[in-house]
PDB file of C-alpha atoms in Angstrom:
ATOM      1  CA  UNK A   1      32.557  -7.634 -23.018  1.00  0.00           C
ATOM      2  CA  UNK A   2      30.512  -8.444 -20.174  1.00  0.00           C
ATOM      3  CA  UNK A   3      26.876  -9.120 -20.179  1.00  0.00           C
ATOM      4  CA  UNK A   4      24.799  -6.299 -18.844  1.00  0.00           C
ATOM      5  CA  UNK A   5      22.797  -7.420 -15.668  1.00  0.00           C
ATOM      6  CA  UNK A   6      19.996  -5.552 -14.223  1.00  0.00           C
ATOM      7  CA  UNK A   7      20.979  -4.122 -10.770  1.00  0.00           C
ATOM      8  CA  UNK A   8      18.657  -5.437  -7.946  1.00  0.00           C
ATOM      9  CA  UNK A   9      17.508  -3.649  -4.976  1.00  0.00           C
ATOM     10  CA  UNK A  10      18.315  -6.097  -1.985  1.00  0.00           C
ATOM     11  CA  UNK A  11      14.918  -6.355  -0.001  1.00  0.00           C
ATOM     12  CA  UNK A  12      14.651  -5.799   3.559  1.00  0.00           C
ATOM     13  CA  UNK A  13      13.469  -9.249   5.031  1.00  0.00           C
ATOM     14  CA  UNK A  14      11.666  -7.352   7.942  1.00  0.00           C
ATOM     15  CA  UNK A  15       9.355  -5.583   5.843  1.00  0.00           C
ATOM     16  CA  UNK A  16       5.900  -6.979   6.182  1.00  0.00           C
ATOM     17  CA  UNK A  17       5.303  -6.950   2.342  1.00  0.00           C
ATOM     18  CA  UNK A  18       8.670  -9.138   1.810  1.00  0.00           C
ATOM     19  CA  UNK A  19       7.848 -12.913   1.885  1.00  0.00           C
ATOM     20  CA  UNK A  20      10.478 -15.496   1.865  1.00  0.00           C
ATOM     21  CA  UNK A  21      10.169 -18.697  -0.542  1.00  0.00           C
ATOM     22  CA  UNK A  22      13.058 -20.790   1.126  1.00  0.00           C
ATOM     23  CA  UNK A  23      10.660 -23.728   1.996  1.00  0.00           C
ATOM     24  CA  UNK A  24       9.845 -23.879  -1.655  1.00  0.00           C
ATOM     25  CA  UNK A  25      13.197 -24.442  -3.027  1.00  0.00           C
ATOM     26  CA  UNK A  26      13.717 -24.375  -6.693  1.00  0.00           C
ATOM     27  CA  UNK A  27      11.722 -27.635  -6.959  1.00  0.00           C
ATOM     28  CA  UNK A  28       8.746 -27.113  -9.507  1.00  0.00           C
ATOM     29  CA  UNK A  29       5.439 -28.238  -8.336  1.00  0.00           C
ATOM     30  CA  UNK A  30       6.163 -27.221  -4.902  1.00  0.00           C
ATOM     31  CA  UNK A  31       3.463 -25.220  -3.197  1.00  0.00           C
ATOM     32  CA  UNK A  32       2.326 -23.157  -0.271  1.00  0.00           C
ATOM     33  CA  UNK A  33      -0.772 -21.099   0.937  1.00  0.00           C
ATOM     34  CA  UNK A  34      -0.440 -18.516   3.180  1.00  0.00           C
ATOM     35  CA  UNK A  35      -3.295 -16.074   4.908  1.00  0.00           C
ATOM     36  CA  UNK A  36      -1.870 -12.951   5.852  1.00  0.00           C
ATOM     37  CA  UNK A  37      -3.170  -9.316   7.434  1.00  0.00           C
ATOM     38  CA  UNK A  38      -0.784  -6.724   6.558  1.00  0.00           C
ATOM     39  CA  UNK A  39      -0.433  -3.054   6.999  1.00  0.00           C
ATOM     40  CA  UNK A  40      -1.344  -1.320   3.647  1.00  0.00           C
ATOM     41  CA  UNK A  41       1.454   0.862   2.408  1.00  0.00           C
ATOM     42  CA  UNK A  42       1.227   4.776   1.978  1.00  0.00           C
ATOM     43  CA  UNK A  43       0.049   6.854  -0.811  1.00  0.00           C
ATOM     44  CA  UNK A  44      -2.171   4.259  -1.957  1.00  0.00           C
ATOM     45  CA  UNK A  45      -4.991   5.375  -3.931  1.00  0.00           C
ATOM     46  CA  UNK A  46      -6.080   8.246  -6.593  1.00  0.00           C
ATOM     47  CA  UNK A  47      -7.356  11.611  -6.231  1.00  0.00           C
ATOM     48  CA  UNK A  48     -10.665  11.064  -4.451  1.00  0.00           C
ATOM     49  CA  UNK A  49     -10.221   7.557  -2.929  1.00  0.00           C
ATOM     50  CA  UNK A  50      -7.809   5.060  -1.601  1.00  0.00           C
ATOM     51  CA  UNK A  51      -6.714   2.692   1.012  1.00  0.00           C
ATOM     52  CA  UNK A  52      -5.617   4.497   4.323  1.00  0.00           C
ATOM     53  CA  UNK A  53      -1.788   3.929   5.368  1.00  0.00           C
ATOM     54  CA  UNK A  54      -1.747   1.033   7.824  1.00  0.00           C
ATOM     55  CA  UNK A  55      -5.112  -0.261   7.222  1.00  0.00           C
ATOM     56  CA  UNK A  56      -5.563  -4.210   7.242  1.00  0.00           C
ATOM     57  CA  UNK A  57      -5.217  -5.726   4.270  1.00  0.00           C
ATOM     58  CA  UNK A  58      -6.131  -9.262   4.279  1.00  0.00           C
ATOM     59  CA  UNK A  59      -4.350 -11.784   1.921  1.00  0.00           C
ATOM     60  CA  UNK A  60      -5.225 -15.023   0.475  1.00  0.00           C
ATOM     61  CA  UNK A  61      -2.158 -16.412  -1.132  1.00  0.00           C
ATOM     62  CA  UNK A  62      -0.738 -19.275  -3.019  1.00  0.00           C
ATOM     63  CA  UNK A  63       3.048 -19.720  -3.944  1.00  0.00           C
ATOM     64  CA  UNK A  64       3.920 -22.099  -6.419  1.00  0.00           C
ATOM     65  CA  UNK A  65       7.656 -22.775  -7.636  1.00  0.00           C
ATOM     66  CA  UNK A  66       8.027 -23.195 -11.174  1.00  0.00           C
ATOM     67  CA  UNK A  67      10.951 -23.716 -13.907  1.00  0.00           C
ATOM     68  CA  UNK A  68      11.505 -19.944 -13.723  1.00  0.00           C
ATOM     69  CA  UNK A  69      10.680 -18.956 -10.512  1.00  0.00           C
ATOM     70  CA  UNK A  70       7.912 -18.551  -7.942  1.00  0.00           C
ATOM     71  CA  UNK A  71       4.377 -17.980  -9.041  1.00  0.00           C
ATOM     72  CA  UNK A  72       2.278 -16.025  -6.437  1.00  0.00           C
ATOM     73  CA  UNK A  73      -1.415 -15.733  -7.136  1.00  0.00           C
ATOM     74  CA  UNK A  74      -4.273 -14.864  -4.729  1.00  0.00           C
ATOM     75  CA  UNK A  75      -6.835 -12.304  -3.565  1.00  0.00           C
ATOM     76  CA  UNK A  76      -6.506  -9.056  -1.284  1.00  0.00           C
ATOM     77  CA  UNK A  77      -8.998  -7.170   0.298  1.00  0.00           C
ATOM     78  CA  UNK A  78      -8.565  -3.698   2.024  1.00  0.00           C
ATOM     79  CA  UNK A  79     -10.896  -1.015   3.291  1.00  0.00           C
ATOM     80  CA  UNK A  80     -11.077   2.099   1.119  1.00  0.00           C
ATOM     81  CA  UNK A  81     -12.053   5.879   2.327  1.00  0.00           C
ATOM     82  CA  UNK A  82     -12.498   8.908   0.285  1.00  0.00           C
ATOM     83  CA  UNK A  83     -15.190  11.288  -0.724  1.00  0.00           C
ATOM     84  CA  UNK A  84     -17.831  11.582  -3.511  1.00  0.00           C
ATOM     85  CA  UNK A  85     -17.008  12.694  -6.632  1.00  0.00           C
ATOM     86  CA  UNK A  86     -20.707  14.214  -7.112  1.00  0.00           C
ATOM     87  CA  UNK A  87     -21.335  15.831  -3.396  1.00  0.00           C
ATOM     88  CA  UNK A  88     -18.258  15.632  -1.657  1.00  0.00           C
ATOM     89  CA  UNK A  89     -19.591  13.593   1.226  1.00  0.00           C
ATOM     90  CA  UNK A  90     -17.227  10.912   2.862  1.00  0.00           C
ATOM     91  CA  UNK A  91     -17.488   7.469   1.856  1.00  0.00           C
ATOM     92  CA  UNK A  92     -15.878   4.129   2.809  1.00  0.00           C
ATOM     93  CA  UNK A  93     -16.005   0.741   1.343  1.00  0.00           C
ATOM     94  CA  UNK A  94     -14.186  -2.537   0.684  1.00  0.00           C
ATOM     95  CA  UNK A  95     -12.139  -3.677  -2.273  1.00  0.00           C
ATOM     96  CA  UNK A  96     -11.221  -7.078  -3.723  1.00  0.00           C
ATOM     97  CA  UNK A  97      -8.239  -7.376  -6.472  1.00  0.00           C
ATOM     98  CA  UNK A  98      -6.992 -10.673  -7.750  1.00  0.00           C
ATOM     99  CA  UNK A  99      -3.103 -11.046  -7.783  1.00  0.00           C
ATOM    100  CA  UNK A 100      -0.798 -12.650  -9.865  1.00  0.00           C
ATOM    101  CA  UNK A 101       2.795 -12.175 -10.359  1.00  0.00           C
ATOM    102  CA  UNK A 102       5.754 -14.467 -11.516  1.00  0.00           C
ATOM    103  CA  UNK A 103       8.694 -13.595  -9.682  1.00  0.00           C
ATOM    104  CA  UNK A 104      11.727 -15.027 -11.613  1.00  0.00           C
ATOM    105  CA  UNK A 105      15.145 -16.668  -9.975  1.00  0.00           C
ATOM    106  CA  UNK A 106      17.208 -14.419 -12.324  1.00  0.00           C
ATOM    107  CA  UNK A 107      17.320 -11.328 -14.692  1.00  0.00           C
ATOM    108  CA  UNK A 108      18.422 -13.860 -17.753  1.00  0.00           C
ATOM    109  CA  UNK A 109      14.926 -15.284 -18.004  1.00  0.00           C
ATOM    110  CA  UNK A 110      13.133 -12.196 -17.002  1.00  0.00           C
ATOM    111  CA  UNK A 111      11.943  -8.804 -19.324  1.00  0.00           C
ATOM    112  CA  UNK A 112      12.544  -5.609 -18.114  1.00  0.00           C
ATOM    113  CA  UNK A 113       9.409  -5.026 -16.518  1.00  0.00           C
ATOM    114  CA  UNK A 114       9.013  -8.573 -14.879  1.00  0.00           C
ATOM    115  CA  UNK A 115       9.798  -9.251 -11.021  1.00  0.00           C
ATOM    116  CA  UNK A 116      12.809 -10.757  -9.469  1.00  0.00           C
ATOM    117  CA  UNK A 117      13.543 -12.660  -6.500  1.00  0.00           C
ATOM    118  CA  UNK A 118      16.111 -11.329  -4.552  1.00  0.00           C
ATOM    119  CA  UNK A 119      17.816 -14.651  -3.286  1.00  0.00           C
ATOM    120  CA  UNK A 120      14.628 -16.260  -1.717  1.00  0.00           C
ATOM    121  CA  UNK A 121      12.833 -13.260  -1.229  1.00  0.00           C
ATOM    122  CA  UNK A 122      10.080 -11.499  -2.891  1.00  0.00           C
ATOM    123  CA  UNK A 123       8.416  -8.106  -2.505  1.00  0.00           C
ATOM    124  CA  UNK A 124       4.383  -8.214  -2.937  1.00  0.00           C
ATOM    125  CA  UNK A 125       3.839  -4.449  -2.414  1.00  0.00           C
ATOM    126  CA  UNK A 126       4.287  -3.794  -6.105  1.00  0.00           C
ATOM    127  CA  UNK A 127       1.905  -6.283  -7.024  1.00  0.00           C
ATOM    128  CA  UNK A 128      -0.663  -5.284  -4.649  1.00  0.00           C
ATOM    129  CA  UNK A 129      -0.196  -1.511  -5.261  1.00  0.00           C
ATOM    130  CA  UNK A 130      -0.502  -1.922  -9.105  1.00  0.00           C
ATOM    131  CA  UNK A 131      -3.816  -4.183  -8.889  1.00  0.00           C
ATOM    132  CA  UNK A 132      -5.623  -1.778  -6.295  1.00  0.00           C
ATOM    133  CA  UNK A 133      -4.610   1.217  -8.119  1.00  0.00           C
ATOM    134  CA  UNK A 134      -5.808  -0.221 -11.349  1.00  0.00           C
ATOM    135  CA  UNK A 135      -9.287  -1.182  -9.590  1.00  0.00           C
ATOM    136  CA  UNK A 136      -9.906   1.907  -7.964  1.00  0.00           C
ATOM    137  CA  UNK A 137     -13.019   3.944  -9.614  1.00  0.00           C
ATOM    138  CA  UNK A 138     -11.838   7.133 -11.058  1.00  0.00           C
ATOM    139  CA  UNK A 139     -15.003   9.106  -9.937  1.00  0.00           C
ATOM    140  CA  UNK A 140     -16.511   7.291  -6.643  1.00  0.00           C
ATOM    141  CA  UNK A 141     -19.787   7.803  -5.580  1.00  0.00           C
ATOM    142  CA  UNK A 142     -21.586   7.674  -2.229  1.00  0.00           C
ATOM    143  CA  UNK A 143     -24.432   5.954  -3.997  1.00  0.00           C
ATOM    144  CA  UNK A 144     -25.378   5.448  -7.808  1.00  0.00           C
ATOM    145  CA  UNK A 145     -28.147   7.854  -7.928  1.00  0.00           C
ATOM    146  CA  UNK A 146     -26.388  10.481  -6.106  1.00  0.00           C
ATOM    147  CA  UNK A 147     -27.343  13.964  -7.861  1.00  0.00           C
ATOM    148  CA  UNK A 148     -24.421  16.125  -6.416  1.00  0.00           C
ATOM    149  CA  UNK A 149     -24.360  19.686  -5.741  1.00  0.00           C
ATOM    150  CA  UNK A 150     -26.008  22.355  -7.395  1.00  0.00           C
ATOM    151  CA  UNK A 151     -23.816  24.153  -9.877  1.00  0.00           C
ATOM    152  CA  UNK A 152     -25.127  27.445  -8.843  1.00  0.00           C
ATOM    153  CA  UNK A 153     -25.137  27.653  -5.062  1.00  0.00           C
ATOM    154  CA  UNK A 154     -23.478  24.639  -3.975  1.00  0.00           C
ATOM    155  CA  UNK A 155     -26.087  23.009  -1.891  1.00  0.00           C
ATOM    156  CA  UNK A 156     -26.749  19.483  -1.754  1.00  0.00           C
ATOM    157  CA  UNK A 157     -29.307  18.683  -4.493  1.00  0.00           C
ATOM    158  CA  UNK A 158     -30.223  15.529  -2.496  1.00  0.00           C
ATOM    159  CA  UNK A 159     -31.100  17.579   0.437  1.00  0.00           C
ATOM    160  CA  UNK A 160     -32.435  20.801  -1.739  1.00  0.00           C
ATOM    161  CA  UNK A 161     -35.664  18.830  -2.975  1.00  0.00           C
ATOM    162  CA  UNK A 162     -36.869  18.486  -6.668  1.00  0.00           C
ATOM    163  CA  UNK A 163     -38.190  21.768  -6.832  1.00  0.00           C
ATOM    164  CA  UNK A 164     -34.580  23.515  -6.236  1.00  0.00           C
ATOM    165  CA  UNK A 165     -34.146  26.014  -9.437  1.00  0.00           C
ATOM    166  CA  UNK A 166     -32.170  28.863 -10.062  1.00  0.00           C
ATOM    167  CA  UNK A 167     -33.811  31.769 -12.395  1.00  0.00           C
ATOM    168  CA  UNK A 168     -31.615  32.240 -15.795  1.00  0.00           C
ATOM    169  CA  UNK A 169     -31.541  34.869 -17.500  1.00  0.00           C
ATOM    170  CA  UNK A 170     -30.046  34.873 -20.883  1.00  0.00           C
ATOM    171  CA  UNK A 171     -26.954  37.491 -20.657  1.00  0.00           C
ATOM    172  CA  UNK A 172     -28.298  39.088 -24.032  1.00  0.00           C
ATOM    173  CA  UNK A 173     -31.376  40.368 -22.199  1.00  0.00           C
ATOM    174  CA  UNK A 174     -29.680  41.060 -18.695  1.00  0.00           C
ATOM    175  CA  UNK A 175     -29.601  44.742 -19.037  1.00  0.00           C
ATOM    176  CA  UNK A 176     -33.075  44.831 -19.710  1.00  0.00           C
ATOM    177  CA  UNK A 177     -34.158  43.214 -16.436  1.00  0.00           C
ATOM    178  CA  UNK A 178     -33.553  46.477 -14.507  1.00  0.00           C
ATOM    179  CA  UNK A 179     -36.270  48.145 -16.959  1.00  0.00           C
ATOM    180  CA  UNK A 180     -38.810  45.829 -16.225  1.00  0.00           C
ATOM    181  CA  UNK A 181     -38.680  46.389 -12.266  1.00  0.00           C
ATOM    182  CA  UNK A 182     -38.407  50.056 -12.786  1.00  0.00           C
ATOM    183  CA  UNK A 183     -41.184  49.974 -15.228  1.00  0.00           C
ATOM    184  CA  UNK A 184     -43.242  47.864 -12.754  1.00  0.00           C
ATOM    185  CA  UNK A 185     -42.572  50.233  -9.790  1.00  0.00           C
ATOM    186  CA  UNK A 186     -43.598  53.296 -11.910  1.00  0.00           C
ATOM    187  CA  UNK A 187     -47.117  51.978 -12.746  1.00  0.00           C
ATOM    188  CA  UNK A 188     -47.964  51.044  -9.048  1.00  0.00           C
ATOM    189  CA  UNK A 189     -47.279  54.562  -8.386  1.00  0.00           C
TER     190      UNK A 189
END
């Protein structure tokens, strides 16, 4: 019975995130460094913040041939855009993430979740995507002390000032509120 082999999807060498490792060969210890600027892939983010499609991603990478495959390590820096989770104002910042992934030569050495080389090609996009999404804040804020919006009227509390308040009436006493107003009007007559 033939052994089961993982099906690999052939990579498009024209894709910007697909890198050739041809110059490394399969000689352990061979290394090269690269500085790249690549367009950000689509749908890279969480609900409130993310990296805009085609934004410039700056990569500083090191490719090193090891016995099992090619070890890629380095950093990626990308611009973030989104909105504050408290006041809904637009915000922008940068994110820098560390990347490290071993791309195996064959699926015999790799487990199910490991990355494989397609011949001499490797795809950095999944590695970059995982690192960025894990590093994104779930509730981004425009500033640490952002007071957010008023839960009663929706005004930005930063603009409303410290004296912004709403009269709160206990629901159990609400029907008596009308009596106080009517009684005050009767006494004035």
